[in-house]
Amino acid sequence: MAALDTALADLTSRLTVEQIAPLRPLILENNDIVMKEMERRGPPPFDPQILAALGDGITVSDYRPGQVIIRKDSGEAVFYIQKGRVKLTAASKLGKQAVIGVLGQAAFLAKHA
């Protein structure tokens, strides 16, 4: 995307407004195509090595389907979902569980005390 912006800036610096005007619909169409492709691909993957560089307090854990990751009474933590999905649930005063969201790959989950 940056290379396209650079090329366009170089091109527009050498053309007159009259020469650029007919290219505008093509430029906008190309922009739409690029944006749709970026949306289709989703967010770029987060490199877990960045977390490893932070040092102490960083651990890698695997969880089984249905396993509870955090509870209301647990301490503070931040989770990065490298693969799979995490179902967020809440319990009513009567103990009934309700799904309030689902987080997927490349999402962060924070728990505050």
PDB file of N, CA, C and O in Angstrom, residues 27-54:
ATOM      1  N   ILE A  27      -8.410   5.164 -10.043  1.00  0.00           N
ATOM      2  CA  ILE A  27      -7.724   5.181  -8.751  1.00  0.00           C
ATOM      3  C   ILE A  27      -8.690   4.789  -7.632  1.00  0.00           C
ATOM      4  O   ILE A  27      -8.370   3.974  -6.765  1.00  0.00           O
ATOM      5  N   LEU A  28      -9.897   5.335  -7.653  1.00  0.00           N
ATOM      6  CA  LEU A  28     -10.894   5.007  -6.627  1.00  0.00           C
ATOM      7  C   LEU A  28     -11.323   3.542  -6.707  1.00  0.00           C
ATOM      8  O   LEU A  28     -11.499   2.880  -5.678  1.00  0.00           O
ATOM      9  N   GLU A  29     -11.477   3.033  -7.926  1.00  0.00           N
ATOM     10  CA  GLU A  29     -11.847   1.624  -8.097  1.00  0.00           C
ATOM     11  C   GLU A  29     -10.737   0.722  -7.556  1.00  0.00           C
ATOM     12  O   GLU A  29     -10.998  -0.255  -6.866  1.00  0.00           O
ATOM     13  N   ASN A  30      -9.495   1.064  -7.870  1.00  0.00           N
ATOM     14  CA  ASN A  30      -8.365   0.288  -7.368  1.00  0.00           C
ATOM     15  C   ASN A  30      -8.319   0.326  -5.844  1.00  0.00           C
ATOM     16  O   ASN A  30      -8.068  -0.684  -5.194  1.00  0.00           O
ATOM     17  N   ASN A  31      -8.573   1.483  -5.271  1.00  0.00           N
ATOM     18  CA  ASN A  31      -8.591   1.611  -3.822  1.00  0.00           C
ATOM     19  C   ASN A  31      -9.662   0.713  -3.214  1.00  0.00           C
ATOM     20  O   ASN A  31      -9.423   0.050  -2.197  1.00  0.00           O
ATOM     21  N   ASP A  32     -10.837   0.668  -3.820  1.00  0.00           N
ATOM     22  CA  ASP A  32     -11.909  -0.206  -3.327  1.00  0.00           C
ATOM     23  C   ASP A  32     -11.493  -1.674  -3.377  1.00  0.00           C
ATOM     24  O   ASP A  32     -11.759  -2.434  -2.450  1.00  0.00           O
ATOM     25  N   ILE A  33     -10.834  -2.072  -4.456  1.00  0.00           N
ATOM     26  CA  ILE A  33     -10.380  -3.460  -4.600  1.00  0.00           C
ATOM     27  C   ILE A  33      -9.371  -3.805  -3.513  1.00  0.00           C
ATOM     28  O   ILE A  33      -9.457  -4.857  -2.873  1.00  0.00           O
ATOM     29  N   VAL A  34      -8.418  -2.911  -3.301  1.00  0.00           N
ATOM     30  CA  VAL A  34      -7.395  -3.146  -2.272  1.00  0.00           C
ATOM     31  C   VAL A  34      -8.035  -3.226  -0.890  1.00  0.00           C
ATOM     32  O   VAL A  34      -7.716  -4.115  -0.098  1.00  0.00           O
ATOM     33  N   MET A  35      -8.946  -2.330  -0.570  1.00  0.00           N
ATOM     34  CA  MET A  35      -9.591  -2.331   0.742  1.00  0.00           C
ATOM     35  C   MET A  35     -10.413  -3.594   0.960  1.00  0.00           C
ATOM     36  O   MET A  35     -10.401  -4.171   2.054  1.00  0.00           O
ATOM     37  N   LYS A  36     -11.132  -4.053  -0.065  1.00  0.00           N
ATOM     38  CA  LYS A  36     -11.918  -5.289   0.059  1.00  0.00           C
ATOM     39  C   LYS A  36     -11.009  -6.493   0.285  1.00  0.00           C
ATOM     40  O   LYS A  36     -11.323  -7.386   1.064  1.00  0.00           O
ATOM     41  N   GLU A  37      -9.874  -6.522  -0.404  1.00  0.00           N
ATOM     42  CA  GLU A  37      -8.931  -7.630  -0.218  1.00  0.00           C
ATOM     43  C   GLU A  37      -8.332  -7.605   1.182  1.00  0.00           C
ATOM     44  O   GLU A  37      -8.191  -8.648   1.822  1.00  0.00           O
ATOM     45  N   MET A  38      -8.008  -6.430   1.690  1.00  0.00           N
ATOM     46  CA  MET A  38      -7.482  -6.326   3.051  1.00  0.00           C
ATOM     47  C   MET A  38      -8.525  -6.788   4.070  1.00  0.00           C
ATOM     48  O   MET A  38      -8.204  -7.469   5.039  1.00  0.00           O
ATOM     49  N   GLU A  39      -9.779  -6.442   3.836  1.00  0.00           N
ATOM     50  CA  GLU A  39     -10.857  -6.864   4.732  1.00  0.00           C
ATOM     51  C   GLU A  39     -11.047  -8.373   4.669  1.00  0.00           C
ATOM     52  O   GLU A  39     -11.251  -9.032   5.683  1.00  0.00           O
ATOM     53  N   ARG A  40     -10.952  -8.950   3.467  1.00  0.00           N
ATOM     54  CA  ARG A  40     -11.117 -10.393   3.293  1.00  0.00           C
ATOM     55  C   ARG A  40     -10.020 -11.159   4.028  1.00  0.00           C
ATOM     56  O   ARG A  40     -10.272 -12.184   4.657  1.00  0.00           O
ATOM     57  N   ARG A  41      -8.809 -10.651   3.976  1.00  0.00           N
ATOM     58  CA  ARG A  41      -7.680 -11.332   4.607  1.00  0.00           C
ATOM     59  C   ARG A  41      -7.710 -11.213   6.121  1.00  0.00           C
ATOM     60  O   ARG A  41      -7.134 -12.027   6.821  1.00  0.00           O
ATOM     61  N   GLY A  42      -8.350 -10.196   6.639  1.00  0.00           N
ATOM     62  CA  GLY A  42      -8.413 -10.000   8.080  1.00  0.00           C
ATOM     63  C   GLY A  42      -7.159  -9.331   8.603  1.00  0.00           C
ATOM     64  O   GLY A  42      -6.257  -8.979   7.845  1.00  0.00           O
ATOM     65  N   PRO A  43      -7.088  -9.180   9.921  1.00  0.00           N
ATOM     66  CA  PRO A  43      -5.936  -8.487  10.494  1.00  0.00           C
ATOM     67  C   PRO A  43      -4.668  -9.321  10.314  1.00  0.00           C
ATOM     68  O   PRO A  43      -4.723 -10.547  10.316  1.00  0.00           O
ATOM     69  N   PRO A  44      -3.530  -8.661  10.179  1.00  0.00           N
ATOM     70  CA  PRO A  44      -2.284  -9.420  10.078  1.00  0.00           C
ATOM     71  C   PRO A  44      -2.027 -10.151  11.384  1.00  0.00           C
ATOM     72  O   PRO A  44      -2.395  -9.666  12.456  1.00  0.00           O
ATOM     73  N   PRO A  45      -1.408 -11.326  11.315  1.00  0.00           N
ATOM     74  CA  PRO A  45      -1.156 -12.070  12.551  1.00  0.00           C
ATOM     75  C   PRO A  45      -0.178 -11.322  13.451  1.00  0.00           C
ATOM     76  O   PRO A  45       0.735 -10.660  12.977  1.00  0.00           O
ATOM     77  N   PHE A  46      -0.426 -11.434  14.729  1.00  0.00           N
ATOM     78  CA  PHE A  46       0.445 -10.819  15.727  1.00  0.00           C
ATOM     79  C   PHE A  46       1.599 -11.774  15.994  1.00  0.00           C
ATOM     80  O   PHE A  46       1.397 -12.969  16.158  1.00  0.00           O
ATOM     81  N   ASP A  47       2.805 -11.272  16.038  1.00  0.00           N
ATOM     82  CA  ASP A  47       3.975 -12.115  16.270  1.00  0.00           C
ATOM     83  C   ASP A  47       4.160 -12.332  17.768  1.00  0.00           C
ATOM     84  O   ASP A  47       4.493 -11.400  18.493  1.00  0.00           O
ATOM     85  N   PRO A  48       3.960 -13.568  18.262  1.00  0.00           N
ATOM     86  CA  PRO A  48       4.104 -13.829  19.700  1.00  0.00           C
ATOM     87  C   PRO A  48       5.519 -13.559  20.214  1.00  0.00           C
ATOM     88  O   PRO A  48       5.724 -13.410  21.405  1.00  0.00           O
ATOM     89  N   GLN A  49       6.496 -13.484  19.309  1.00  0.00           N
ATOM     90  CA  GLN A  49       7.865 -13.181  19.738  1.00  0.00           C
ATOM     91  C   GLN A  49       7.942 -11.789  20.372  1.00  0.00           C
ATOM     92  O   GLN A  49       8.810 -11.522  21.193  1.00  0.00           O
ATOM     93  N   ILE A  50       7.025 -10.916  19.980  1.00  0.00           N
ATOM     94  CA  ILE A  50       6.976  -9.586  20.590  1.00  0.00           C
ATOM     95  C   ILE A  50       6.689  -9.721  22.084  1.00  0.00           C
ATOM     96  O   ILE A  50       7.308  -9.057  22.914  1.00  0.00           O
ATOM     97  N   LEU A  51       5.756 -10.604  22.432  1.00  0.00           N
ATOM     98  CA  LEU A  51       5.451 -10.825  23.844  1.00  0.00           C
ATOM     99  C   LEU A  51       6.635 -11.454  24.563  1.00  0.00           C
ATOM    100  O   LEU A  51       6.936 -11.095  25.701  1.00  0.00           O
ATOM    101  N   ALA A  52       7.327 -12.375  23.905  1.00  0.00           N
ATOM    102  CA  ALA A  52       8.474 -13.036  24.521  1.00  0.00           C
ATOM    103  C   ALA A  52       9.561 -12.019  24.867  1.00  0.00           C
ATOM    104  O   ALA A  52      10.273 -12.176  25.861  1.00  0.00           O
ATOM    105  N   ALA A  53       9.679 -10.985  24.076  1.00  0.00           N
ATOM    106  CA  ALA A  53      10.691  -9.949  24.322  1.00  0.00           C
ATOM    107  C   ALA A  53      10.388  -9.156  25.587  1.00  0.00           C
ATOM    108  O   ALA A  53      11.271  -8.484  26.128  1.00  0.00           O
ATOM    109  N   LEU A  54       9.153  -9.219  26.079  1.00  0.00           N
ATOM    110  CA  LEU A  54       8.783  -8.475  27.285  1.00  0.00           C
ATOM    111  C   LEU A  54       9.364  -9.096  28.547  1.00  0.00           C
ATOM    112  O   LEU A  54       9.412  -8.457  29.589  1.00  0.00           O
TER     113      LEU A  54
END
